[in-house]
Coordinates of C-alpha atoms in Angstrom, one line a residue:
Chain A
M1 CA 8.9 -38.4 11.4
T2 CA 8.5 -36.2 14.4
G3 CA 10.8 -38.4 16.5
G4 CA 10.5 -38.3 20.3
R5 CA 7.6 -35.9 20.3
N6 CA 5.2 -38.7 19.4
S7 CA 4.7 -39.5 23.2
T8 CA 3.1 -36.0 23.7
P9 CA -0.3 -35.8 22.1
V10 CA -1.1 -32.6 20.2
L11 CA -4.7 -32.8 21.3
S12 CA -6.3 -34.6 24.2
L13 CA -9.9 -34.7 25.2
S14 CA -10.6 -36.4 28.5
A15 CA -14.2 -37.2 29.6
A16 CA -15.3 -34.3 27.4
S17 CA -19.1 -33.8 27.2
L18 CA -21.2 -31.3 25.4
S19 CA -24.9 -30.9 25.6
F20 CA -27.3 -28.0 24.7
G21 CA -30.0 -27.9 27.2
E22 CA -31.5 -31.4 27.2
R23 CA -29.8 -32.5 24.1
Q24 CA -26.6 -34.4 24.6
L25 CA -24.1 -34.2 21.6
W26 CA -21.4 -36.3 23.0
H27 CA -20.6 -37.6 26.5
N28 CA -17.3 -38.9 28.1
L29 CA -15.3 -38.5 25.0
N30 CA -11.7 -39.5 25.4
L31 CA -9.4 -38.9 22.5
E32 CA -5.7 -38.3 21.9
V33 CA -4.4 -37.0 18.6
Q34 CA -0.7 -37.6 17.9
P35 CA 1.7 -35.4 15.7
G36 CA 1.2 -36.2 12.2
E37 CA -2.1 -38.0 12.7
F38 CA -5.0 -37.6 10.4
L39 CA -8.3 -37.7 12.3
A40 CA -11.5 -37.5 10.4
V41 CA -14.7 -36.4 12.3
L42 CA -17.6 -37.8 10.7
G43 CA -21.4 -37.9 11.3
P44 CA -24.7 -36.4 10.3
N45 CA -25.5 -32.7 10.9
G46 CA -26.3 -31.4 14.3
T47 CA -24.1 -34.0 16.2
G48 CA -21.5 -31.4 17.3
K49 CA -18.8 -31.8 14.8
T50 CA -18.3 -28.0 14.4
S51 CA -18.9 -27.6 18.2
L52 CA -15.9 -29.8 18.6
I53 CA -13.8 -27.5 16.4
K54 CA -15.1 -24.5 18.4
A55 CA -14.2 -26.3 21.7
I56 CA -10.6 -27.0 20.6
L57 CA -10.5 -23.2 19.6
G58 CA -11.7 -22.3 23.0
Q59 CA -14.9 -20.7 21.7
Q60 CA -17.3 -23.4 23.0
Q61 CA -17.4 -24.2 26.8
L62 CA -17.6 -27.9 27.4
T63 CA -20.3 -29.2 29.7
G64 CA -17.9 -31.6 31.2
G65 CA -14.3 -32.8 31.0
T66 CA -11.3 -31.0 29.4
V67 CA -9.6 -30.3 26.1
E68 CA -5.9 -29.8 26.1
F69 CA -3.7 -28.5 23.3
L70 CA 0.0 -29.4 23.6
G71 CA -0.5 -30.3 27.3
R72 CA -2.4 -27.2 28.3
P73 CA -6.0 -26.3 28.6
V74 CA -7.1 -24.5 25.4
A75 CA -7.0 -20.8 25.2
R76 CA -9.1 -18.5 22.9
G77 CA -7.2 -19.2 19.7
S78 CA -3.7 -20.1 19.2
R79 CA -0.8 -19.3 16.8
Q80 CA 0.1 -23.1 16.8
I81 CA -3.3 -23.8 15.3
G82 CA -4.1 -23.6 11.6
Y83 CA -7.9 -23.2 10.8
I84 CA -9.7 -23.7 7.6
P85 CA -13.3 -22.6 8.2
Q86 CA -16.3 -23.8 6.4
Q87 CA -16.0 -22.5 2.9
K88 CA -17.3 -19.0 2.4
L89 CA -16.1 -16.8 -0.5
L90 CA -14.3 -13.7 0.6
D91 CA -16.1 -10.5 0.0
R92 CA -15.8 -9.0 -3.5
S93 CA -14.3 -5.7 -2.3
T94 CA -11.6 -7.4 0.0
P95 CA -8.5 -5.2 -0.6
L96 CA -6.2 -8.1 -0.5
R97 CA -4.4 -10.2 -3.1
A98 CA -4.0 -13.9 -2.8
R99 CA -0.5 -13.6 -1.3
D100 CA -1.7 -11.1 1.3
V101 CA -4.2 -13.6 2.7
V102 CA -1.4 -16.1 3.1
A103 CA 0.8 -13.6 4.7
L104 CA -1.9 -12.9 7.3
G105 CA -1.5 -16.5 8.3
V106 CA 2.1 -15.8 9.1
D107 CA 2.1 -12.4 10.7
G108 CA -1.6 -11.3 10.8
H109 CA -1.5 -11.1 14.6
R110 CA 1.5 -8.6 14.6
W111 CA 0.9 -4.9 15.3
G112 CA 1.8 -2.3 12.8
L113 CA 1.5 -1.8 9.0
P114 CA 1.0 -4.6 6.6
V115 CA 4.7 -4.5 5.5
S116 CA 6.1 -8.0 5.6
S117 CA 9.7 -8.8 6.3
R118 CA 11.8 -10.5 3.8
A119 CA 11.6 -13.7 5.7
V120 CA 7.7 -13.6 5.6
K121 CA 7.7 -12.8 1.9
A122 CA 9.9 -15.8 1.2
R123 CA 7.8 -18.0 3.3
V124 CA 4.6 -16.8 1.4
D125 CA 6.4 -17.6 -1.9
E126 CA 7.2 -21.0 -0.6
V127 CA 3.6 -21.7 0.5
L128 CA 2.1 -20.3 -2.7
E129 CA 4.4 -22.7 -4.5
S130 CA 3.4 -25.7 -2.3
V131 CA -0.3 -25.1 -2.9
G132 CA 0.2 -24.6 -6.5
A133 CA -1.0 -21.0 -6.4
T134 CA 2.1 -19.2 -7.6
D135 CA 0.4 -18.2 -10.8
Y136 CA -2.3 -16.2 -9.0
G137 CA -0.4 -14.9 -6.0
N138 CA -0.9 -11.3 -7.1
V139 CA -4.5 -11.6 -8.3
P140 CA -7.1 -10.0 -6.0
V141 CA -8.3 -12.8 -3.8
A142 CA -12.0 -12.0 -4.5
M143 CA -11.5 -12.6 -8.2
L144 CA -10.5 -16.3 -7.6
S145 CA -12.8 -19.1 -8.0
G146 CA -14.0 -21.1 -5.0
G147 CA -11.5 -23.8 -5.6
E148 CA -8.7 -21.3 -5.9
Q149 CA -9.7 -19.5 -2.7
Q150 CA -9.8 -22.8 -0.9
R151 CA -6.2 -23.5 -2.0
I152 CA -5.2 -20.1 -0.7
R153 CA -7.0 -20.8 2.6
V154 CA -5.1 -24.0 2.9
G155 CA -2.0 -22.1 2.2
Q156 CA -2.9 -19.5 4.9
S157 CA -3.6 -22.2 7.5
I158 CA -0.2 -24.0 7.1
A159 CA 1.9 -20.9 6.4
A160 CA 3.0 -20.6 10.1
R161 CA 3.8 -24.2 10.4
P162 CA 1.1 -25.0 12.9
R163 CA 1.2 -28.1 15.2
L164 CA -2.6 -28.8 14.6
L165 CA -4.6 -28.1 11.6
L166 CA -8.4 -27.8 12.1
C167 CA -10.5 -28.2 8.9
D168 CA -14.2 -27.7 9.1
E169 CA -15.8 -29.0 5.9
P170 CA -13.1 -27.5 3.7
L171 CA -14.3 -29.5 0.7
L172 CA -17.9 -28.2 0.7
S173 CA -19.0 -26.8 -2.5
L174 CA -15.8 -27.9 -4.4
D175 CA -16.0 -30.1 -7.4
L176 CA -14.4 -33.6 -7.3
H177 CA -11.2 -32.5 -8.9
H178 CA -10.7 -29.7 -6.4
Q179 CA -11.8 -32.0 -3.5
R180 CA -9.1 -34.4 -4.4
S181 CA -6.3 -31.7 -4.8
V182 CA -7.2 -29.8 -1.6
S183 CA -7.3 -33.1 0.4
E184 CA -3.8 -34.1 -1.1
L185 CA -2.5 -30.6 -0.2
I186 CA -3.5 -31.0 3.4
D187 CA -2.1 -34.5 3.6
E188 CA 1.2 -33.3 2.1
Q189 CA 1.4 -30.6 4.7
R190 CA 0.9 -33.0 7.6
T191 CA 3.5 -35.4 6.2
A192 CA 6.0 -32.6 5.6
L193 CA 5.5 -30.8 8.9
G194 CA 4.2 -33.5 11.2
T195 CA 1.1 -31.5 11.8
A196 CA -1.9 -33.2 13.4
V197 CA -5.1 -32.9 11.3
V198 CA -8.6 -32.9 12.6
F199 CA -10.8 -32.9 9.6
V200 CA -14.6 -32.5 9.9
T201 CA -16.6 -33.7 6.9
H202 CA -19.9 -35.3 6.1
D203 CA -18.3 -37.2 3.2
V204 CA -15.1 -39.4 4.0
N205 CA -14.4 -40.5 0.6
P206 CA -12.2 -37.7 -0.7
I207 CA -9.9 -38.1 2.3
L208 CA -10.2 -41.8 2.9
P209 CA -6.8 -42.6 1.7
F210 CA -5.1 -40.3 4.1
V211 CA -7.2 -40.9 7.3
D212 CA -5.5 -42.7 10.2
R213 CA -8.5 -42.7 12.6
V214 CA -12.2 -41.8 12.5
L215 CA -14.3 -40.2 15.1
Y216 CA -17.9 -40.9 14.3
L217 CA -20.6 -38.9 16.0
A218 CA -24.2 -39.9 15.8
G219 CA -27.3 -39.9 18.0
G220 CA -25.4 -38.7 21.1
R221 CA -22.9 -41.7 20.7
F222 CA -19.4 -41.8 19.3
R223 CA -16.9 -44.3 18.0
V224 CA -13.1 -43.9 17.6
G225 CA -11.0 -46.2 15.5
T226 CA -9.5 -46.8 12.1
P227 CA -11.9 -46.5 9.2
D228 CA -12.0 -50.2 8.9
E229 CA -13.0 -50.5 12.5
V230 CA -15.6 -47.8 12.5
L231 CA -17.1 -47.7 9.1
R232 CA -18.9 -51.1 9.4
S233 CA -22.5 -52.0 9.2
E234 CA -22.8 -53.3 12.8
V235 CA -21.1 -50.3 14.2
L236 CA -23.1 -47.7 12.4
S237 CA -26.3 -49.7 13.0
Y238 CA -25.8 -49.6 16.7
M239 CA -25.0 -45.9 16.6
Y240 CA -28.0 -45.0 14.5
D241 CA -30.1 -47.5 16.4
T242 CA -31.5 -48.8 13.1
P243 CA -30.1 -51.1 10.4
V244 CA -27.6 -49.3 8.4
E245 CA -25.5 -50.9 5.6
V246 CA -21.9 -49.8 4.9
I247 CA -20.7 -50.8 1.4
R248 CA -17.1 -50.5 0.4
S249 CA -16.4 -50.6 -3.3
R250 CA -13.3 -49.5 -5.2
G251 CA -11.8 -47.6 -2.2
R252 CA -15.1 -45.7 -1.6
V253 CA -17.5 -46.0 1.3
A254 CA -21.2 -45.6 1.0
V255 CA -23.5 -45.6 4.0
L256 CA -27.0 -46.8 3.2
G257 CA -30.1 -46.6 5.2
A258 CA -28.8 -44.0 7.7
P259 CA -31.8 -42.0 8.7
E260 CA -31.9 -38.9 6.7
G261 CA -31.5 -35.8 8.9
Y262 CA -30.8 -38.0 11.9
G263 CA -29.6 -35.9 14.6
V264 CA -30.4 -32.8 12.7
H265 CA -31.7 -30.0 14.8
D266 CA -31.5 -26.9 12.6
H267 CA -32.1 -24.3 15.2
L268 CA -29.1 -25.8 17.1
E269 CA -26.8 -25.7 14.1
H270 CA -27.8 -22.1 13.5
H271 CA -27.0 -21.1 17.1
E272 CA -23.5 -22.6 16.8
R273 CA -22.6 -20.6 13.8
P274 CA -21.9 -16.9 13.3
S275 CA -24.6 -15.2 11.2
G276 CA -24.2 -14.8 7.6
V277 CA -22.5 -18.2 7.2
L278 CA -24.7 -20.6 5.2
G279 CA -24.2 -24.1 6.4
Chain B
M1 CA -28.6 36.7 -13.9
G2 CA -26.6 33.8 -15.3
G3 CA -23.3 35.5 -14.4
D4 CA -24.6 36.1 -10.9
F5 CA -25.2 32.5 -10.5
W6 CA -21.8 31.4 -11.5
S7 CA -20.1 34.1 -9.6
Q8 CA -21.8 32.8 -6.5
I9 CA -20.4 29.3 -7.1
F10 CA -17.0 30.3 -8.4
G11 CA -15.3 33.6 -7.4
F12 CA -11.7 34.2 -7.6
A13 CA -11.4 38.0 -6.7
D14 CA -8.6 38.7 -4.0
Y15 CA -7.8 35.0 -4.1
G16 CA -4.3 35.4 -2.8
E17 CA -5.4 37.2 0.4
L18 CA -8.1 34.9 1.0
L19 CA -5.7 31.9 0.7
W20 CA -3.4 33.4 3.3
L21 CA -6.4 33.9 5.6
V22 CA -7.4 30.4 5.5
K23 CA -4.1 28.6 5.2
N24 CA -4.7 27.0 8.6
S25 CA -8.0 25.6 7.5
I26 CA -6.4 24.1 4.4
L27 CA -3.8 22.4 6.4
A28 CA -6.4 21.0 8.8
G29 CA -8.5 19.9 5.8
A30 CA -5.6 18.1 4.4
L31 CA -5.0 16.3 7.7
L32 CA -8.7 15.3 7.9
G33 CA -8.3 14.0 4.3
V34 CA -5.6 11.8 5.6
V35 CA -7.8 10.6 8.5
G36 CA -10.7 9.9 6.2
G37 CA -8.6 8.2 3.6
L38 CA -6.9 5.9 6.1
I39 CA -10.0 4.8 8.0
G40 CA -12.2 4.5 4.9
P41 CA -11.0 1.1 3.7
F42 CA -11.7 -0.4 7.1
V43 CA -15.2 1.2 7.1
M44 CA -15.7 -0.6 3.8
T45 CA -14.3 -4.2 4.8
R46 CA -16.1 -4.0 8.1
D47 CA -19.3 -2.9 6.4
L48 CA -19.8 0.1 8.6
A49 CA -20.9 2.8 6.1
F50 CA -24.3 3.0 7.8
A51 CA -22.7 3.2 11.2
V52 CA -20.7 6.2 10.1
H53 CA -24.0 7.9 9.3
G54 CA -25.5 6.9 12.6
V55 CA -22.5 8.1 14.6
S56 CA -22.5 11.4 12.8
E57 CA -26.1 12.2 13.7
L58 CA -25.2 11.7 17.4
S59 CA -22.1 13.7 16.9
F60 CA -24.3 16.5 15.5
A61 CA -26.5 16.2 18.7
G62 CA -23.4 16.6 20.8
A63 CA -22.1 19.6 18.8
S64 CA -25.4 21.3 19.0
A65 CA -25.7 20.8 22.7
A66 CA -22.3 22.3 23.0
L67 CA -23.2 25.3 20.9
L68 CA -26.4 25.7 23.2
F69 CA -24.4 25.5 26.4
G70 CA -21.6 27.7 25.1
V71 CA -18.8 25.0 25.4
N72 CA -16.3 23.8 22.8
V73 CA -18.2 22.5 19.8
V74 CA -15.5 20.0 18.7
A75 CA -15.6 18.6 22.3
G76 CA -19.3 18.2 22.2
S77 CA -19.1 16.6 18.8
I78 CA -16.5 14.1 20.0
A79 CA -18.6 13.3 23.1
G80 CA -21.7 12.5 21.0
S81 CA -19.9 10.3 18.4
L82 CA -17.9 8.4 21.0
A83 CA -21.1 7.5 22.8
A84 CA -22.7 6.4 19.6
A85 CA -19.7 4.5 18.3
I86 CA -19.1 2.6 21.6
L87 CA -22.9 1.8 21.9
I88 CA -22.9 0.4 18.2
G89 CA -19.6 -1.4 18.9
I90 CA -20.9 -3.1 22.1
L91 CA -24.4 -3.9 21.0
G92 CA -23.9 -4.5 17.4
A93 CA -21.4 -7.4 16.9
K94 CA -23.6 -8.8 14.2
A95 CA -24.4 -6.8 11.0
R96 CA -28.2 -7.2 11.4
E97 CA -28.4 -6.2 15.0
R98 CA -26.0 -3.3 14.3
N99 CA -28.2 -1.9 11.5
S100 CA -31.3 -1.9 13.6
I101 CA -29.4 -0.2 16.5
I102 CA -28.1 2.5 14.1
A103 CA -31.5 3.0 12.6
V104 CA -33.0 3.6 16.1
L105 CA -30.1 5.9 17.1
M106 CA -30.0 8.0 14.0
P107 CA -33.4 9.8 14.2
F108 CA -33.0 10.2 18.0
G109 CA -29.6 11.9 17.5
L110 CA -30.9 14.1 14.7
G111 CA -34.0 15.0 16.8
L112 CA -31.9 15.9 19.8
G113 CA -29.7 18.0 17.5
I114 CA -32.6 19.9 16.1
L115 CA -34.0 20.5 19.6
F116 CA -30.8 22.1 20.9
L117 CA -30.4 24.1 17.8
S118 CA -34.0 25.5 18.1
L119 CA -33.2 26.4 21.7
Y120 CA -30.0 28.2 20.7
G121 CA -30.4 31.8 19.9
G122 CA -27.0 32.6 18.3
R123 CA -26.0 33.1 14.8
S124 CA -27.8 30.8 12.3
V125 CA -24.7 30.3 10.3
N126 CA -23.4 28.2 13.1
K127 CA -26.5 26.1 13.1
F128 CA -26.5 25.3 9.5
G129 CA -22.7 24.7 9.5
L130 CA -23.0 21.7 11.8
L131 CA -25.1 19.9 9.3
T132 CA -23.4 21.0 6.1
G133 CA -19.9 22.0 7.0
Q134 CA -18.1 25.1 8.1
I135 CA -14.3 24.7 8.4
V136 CA -13.5 28.2 7.2
S137 CA -15.4 29.5 10.2
V138 CA -13.6 27.2 12.6
D139 CA -11.4 29.2 14.9
N140 CA -7.9 28.5 16.0
P141 CA -8.4 26.8 19.4
Q142 CA -10.8 24.4 17.6
L143 CA -8.3 23.8 14.8
L144 CA -5.9 22.7 17.4
W145 CA -8.5 20.2 18.7
L146 CA -9.0 18.9 15.2
V147 CA -5.2 18.5 14.6
V148 CA -4.7 16.6 17.9
V149 CA -7.6 14.3 17.5
S150 CA -6.7 13.6 14.0
I151 CA -3.1 12.6 15.0
V152 CA -4.5 10.3 17.7
V153 CA -6.7 8.5 15.0
I154 CA -3.8 8.2 12.6
A155 CA -1.5 6.9 15.1
G156 CA -4.0 4.5 16.6
L157 CA -4.7 3.1 13.0
L158 CA -1.1 2.6 12.2
V159 CA -0.5 0.5 15.3
I160 CA -3.5 -1.8 14.8
W161 CA -3.4 -2.0 11.1
R162 CA -2.4 -5.5 10.4
P163 CA -4.4 -7.4 13.0
L164 CA -7.3 -5.1 12.2
T165 CA -7.1 -6.0 8.5
F166 CA -7.0 -9.7 9.5
A167 CA -10.0 -9.4 11.8
S168 CA -12.0 -7.3 9.2
V169 CA -11.6 -9.6 6.2
D170 CA -11.7 -13.0 8.0
E171 CA -13.0 -12.7 11.5
D172 CA -13.2 -16.6 12.1
V173 CA -9.7 -17.4 11.2
A174 CA -8.3 -14.3 13.0
T175 CA -10.1 -15.4 16.1
A176 CA -8.7 -18.9 15.7
R177 CA -5.1 -17.5 15.5
G178 CA -5.6 -15.7 18.7
V179 CA -6.1 -12.2 17.4
P180 CA -8.1 -10.2 19.9
V181 CA -11.0 -9.5 17.6
R182 CA -13.4 -8.1 20.1
T183 CA -10.9 -5.6 21.6
L184 CA -9.9 -4.5 18.1
S185 CA -13.5 -4.0 17.1
L186 CA -14.1 -1.7 20.1
V187 CA -10.8 0.3 19.6
F188 CA -11.7 0.7 15.9
M189 CA -15.2 2.0 16.8
V190 CA -13.5 4.6 19.2
L191 CA -11.2 5.7 16.4
L192 CA -14.1 5.8 14.0
G193 CA -16.0 7.9 16.4
L194 CA -13.2 10.3 16.7
A195 CA -12.7 10.5 12.9
T196 CA -16.4 11.1 12.4
A197 CA -16.4 14.0 15.0
V198 CA -13.5 15.8 13.3
S199 CA -14.9 15.2 9.8
I200 CA -18.1 16.8 10.7
Q201 CA -16.3 20.0 11.3
I202 CA -15.5 20.3 7.6
V203 CA -18.3 18.6 5.6
G204 CA -21.0 18.5 8.3
A205 CA -23.0 15.7 9.8
L206 CA -25.1 14.9 6.7
L207 CA -22.1 14.5 4.4
V208 CA -19.4 12.8 6.4
L209 CA -19.8 9.7 4.2
A210 CA -18.1 11.7 1.3
L211 CA -15.0 11.9 3.4
L212 CA -14.9 8.5 5.2
V213 CA -16.5 6.2 2.6
T214 CA -16.4 7.6 -1.0
P215 CA -12.5 7.9 -1.3
A216 CA -12.0 4.3 0.0
A217 CA -14.8 2.9 -2.1
A218 CA -13.2 4.6 -5.1
A219 CA -9.7 3.3 -4.3
M220 CA -11.1 -0.3 -3.9
R221 CA -12.5 -0.2 -7.4
V222 CA -9.1 0.2 -9.0
T223 CA -6.7 -1.8 -6.7
S224 CA -6.6 -4.7 -4.3
S225 CA -3.2 -4.1 -2.9
P226 CA -3.3 -3.7 0.8
L227 CA -0.8 -0.8 0.6
L228 CA -2.0 1.0 -2.6
T229 CA -5.7 0.9 -1.4
P230 CA -5.1 3.3 1.7
V231 CA -2.6 5.4 -0.3
L232 CA -5.0 6.1 -3.1
S233 CA -7.9 6.5 -0.6
V234 CA -5.8 9.2 1.3
V235 CA -4.9 10.9 -2.0
F236 CA -8.6 11.0 -3.1
A237 CA -9.8 12.2 0.2
V238 CA -7.1 15.0 0.5
V239 CA -7.7 16.2 -3.1
S240 CA -11.5 16.3 -2.3
V241 CA -11.2 18.4 0.8
V242 CA -8.4 20.7 -0.1
G243 CA -9.8 21.1 -3.6
G244 CA -13.2 21.8 -2.1
I245 CA -11.9 24.5 0.3
L246 CA -10.0 26.2 -2.6
L247 CA -13.0 26.2 -4.9
A248 CA -15.4 27.4 -2.2
L249 CA -13.1 30.3 -1.0
G250 CA -14.3 32.8 -3.5
G251 CA -18.0 32.0 -3.8
G252 CA -20.4 32.5 -0.9
L253 CA -21.4 28.9 -0.4
P254 CA -20.4 26.3 2.1
I255 CA -17.5 24.0 1.2
S256 CA -19.3 20.7 1.5
P257 CA -20.9 20.7 -2.0
Y258 CA -17.6 21.2 -3.6
V259 CA -16.0 18.5 -1.4
T260 CA -18.8 16.0 -2.0
T261 CA -18.8 16.7 -5.8
I262 CA -15.1 16.2 -6.2
S263 CA -15.3 13.1 -4.3
F264 CA -18.1 11.7 -6.2
L265 CA -16.4 12.6 -9.5
I266 CA -13.3 10.7 -8.4
Y267 CA -15.5 7.7 -7.5
L268 CA -17.2 7.8 -11.0
V269 CA -13.7 7.8 -12.8
C270 CA -12.6 4.9 -10.5
R271 CA -15.6 2.9 -11.2
L272 CA -15.1 3.3 -14.9
V273 CA -11.4 2.3 -14.6
G274 CA -12.3 -0.6 -12.4
W275 CA -15.0 -1.7 -14.8
R276 CA -12.5 -1.7 -17.7
R277 CA -9.9 -3.5 -15.5
E278 CA -12.4 -6.3 -14.7
K279 CA -13.5 -6.6 -18.3
S280 CA -10.1 -7.0 -19.7
G281 CA -8.9 -8.9 -16.7
P282 CA -5.4 -8.6 -15.3
G283 CA -2.7 -10.5 -17.0
P284 CA -2.1 -13.5 -14.8
R285 CA -5.7 -14.1 -14.4
A286 CA -6.3 -14.3 -18.1
R287 CA -3.4 -16.6 -18.6
L288 CA -4.6 -18.9 -15.8
S289 CA -8.1 -19.4 -17.2
K290 CA -6.5 -20.0 -20.6
A291 CA -4.2 -22.6 -19.1
A292 CA -7.2 -24.3 -17.3
A293 CA -9.2 -24.4 -20.5

């Protein structure tokens, strides 16, 4: 789909390590993400999934190794990256309509007044259409439901046709129906634009049909591979260091016996996140 | 007795002559209305209403120090509010930290101001004016200061408007997209400090919120359009200030109660309108929920 570009990875981590004090989250992580690839980042809380996203955004210093985006060391943010943060509803008094939120994804970094060019307006209409939000484009964004706001966020994140889409638990607090439609939207975008997707989630099932590879983080260890290679009883038992059973049934995956709260260090998680965001 | 009371609040004798005398003040007031109206929506989305109050108390301290030492009051007021705004901007990135810093600064500023005023032996009208407003007594060189500072604030806001909006409503995503969120935040605090300092000259340190917050809060009740919000907010602020000056002219009272009352009444009306708007729901929203049902 993206032709000759397939040789250049969008994202590459080499010998990347991250620890907080004594605690090692991951060590010697080597990973390349190709254009159009869908990578799911799985694992229990506190294993550094969100920290990985922050590292790619240049907001989290690695303890070792490098992260490169499009062949260059990551900077603090990039216009070639689309980002869907952990779901948090926009403030009730936000003086923006749904379409304005999408427009910020296109030209929010530009100086001046919020008057968008005709080209930007056309792009916003196109994006609203593609995320199925044309009906509520002019509705104040704070009046939208959680599912609708998340569609708008997906639209905002893809509006500038990014090379990489970072999704941090974008399905959290959505019902099953919306989980499916938001996942499908993200998948459609990566197929249409050849965008690489890094998708952090604690539940792989809504995105399982789209995932090319899985990065599984647990207990200071990691595994990379296709879902079939990684989501297996022996692999996860080794990672959790305890017998774990992976059951696959009707296209769904269930992990049984994974120690509840394994790797959870609440104080750590809270340090990693900006205040006011509930995890 | 009753007649006396009302003629003290509203008096329109020799109104034409008075109007001519204060025409500069009215123009400056209108300009300050524009400043307050433009900056207000950002004060709201960035959750800085309390910060405005804190900044204004230090601005009051600066102004009273200037009064005591016989230097330009506007300059003193600007120095005080810039110091407070930058301090809050640097130390208070997170809302909770910010509020505690403001709560610490505020009484300190007010106390300093009271100290300087007590030491100052001049006319007591000046003293009271810093807290409750005094534009009609502002002289011409000071008016020039007000105009220049106001223009700086308006120009600054127009330049950073869009990225500031992005950073204000959605900091995480704006950071990810490479918007210089920290720098914008500091620049905004400087502009807010300047805006507070000039607003104090009209409505006084205790009442700046009526100019920097109430008009924007009112506008945001009735619209969510990113263009209409600042436009309405500016209209509300200008109407409050200019209306306040015009009404205050004849009576012997300071202008601030007029300004704050008009601004409050506008807010009440907007709340009512906004409440009705939410109840009935805008067209597309209603259709959508019907379609989903």
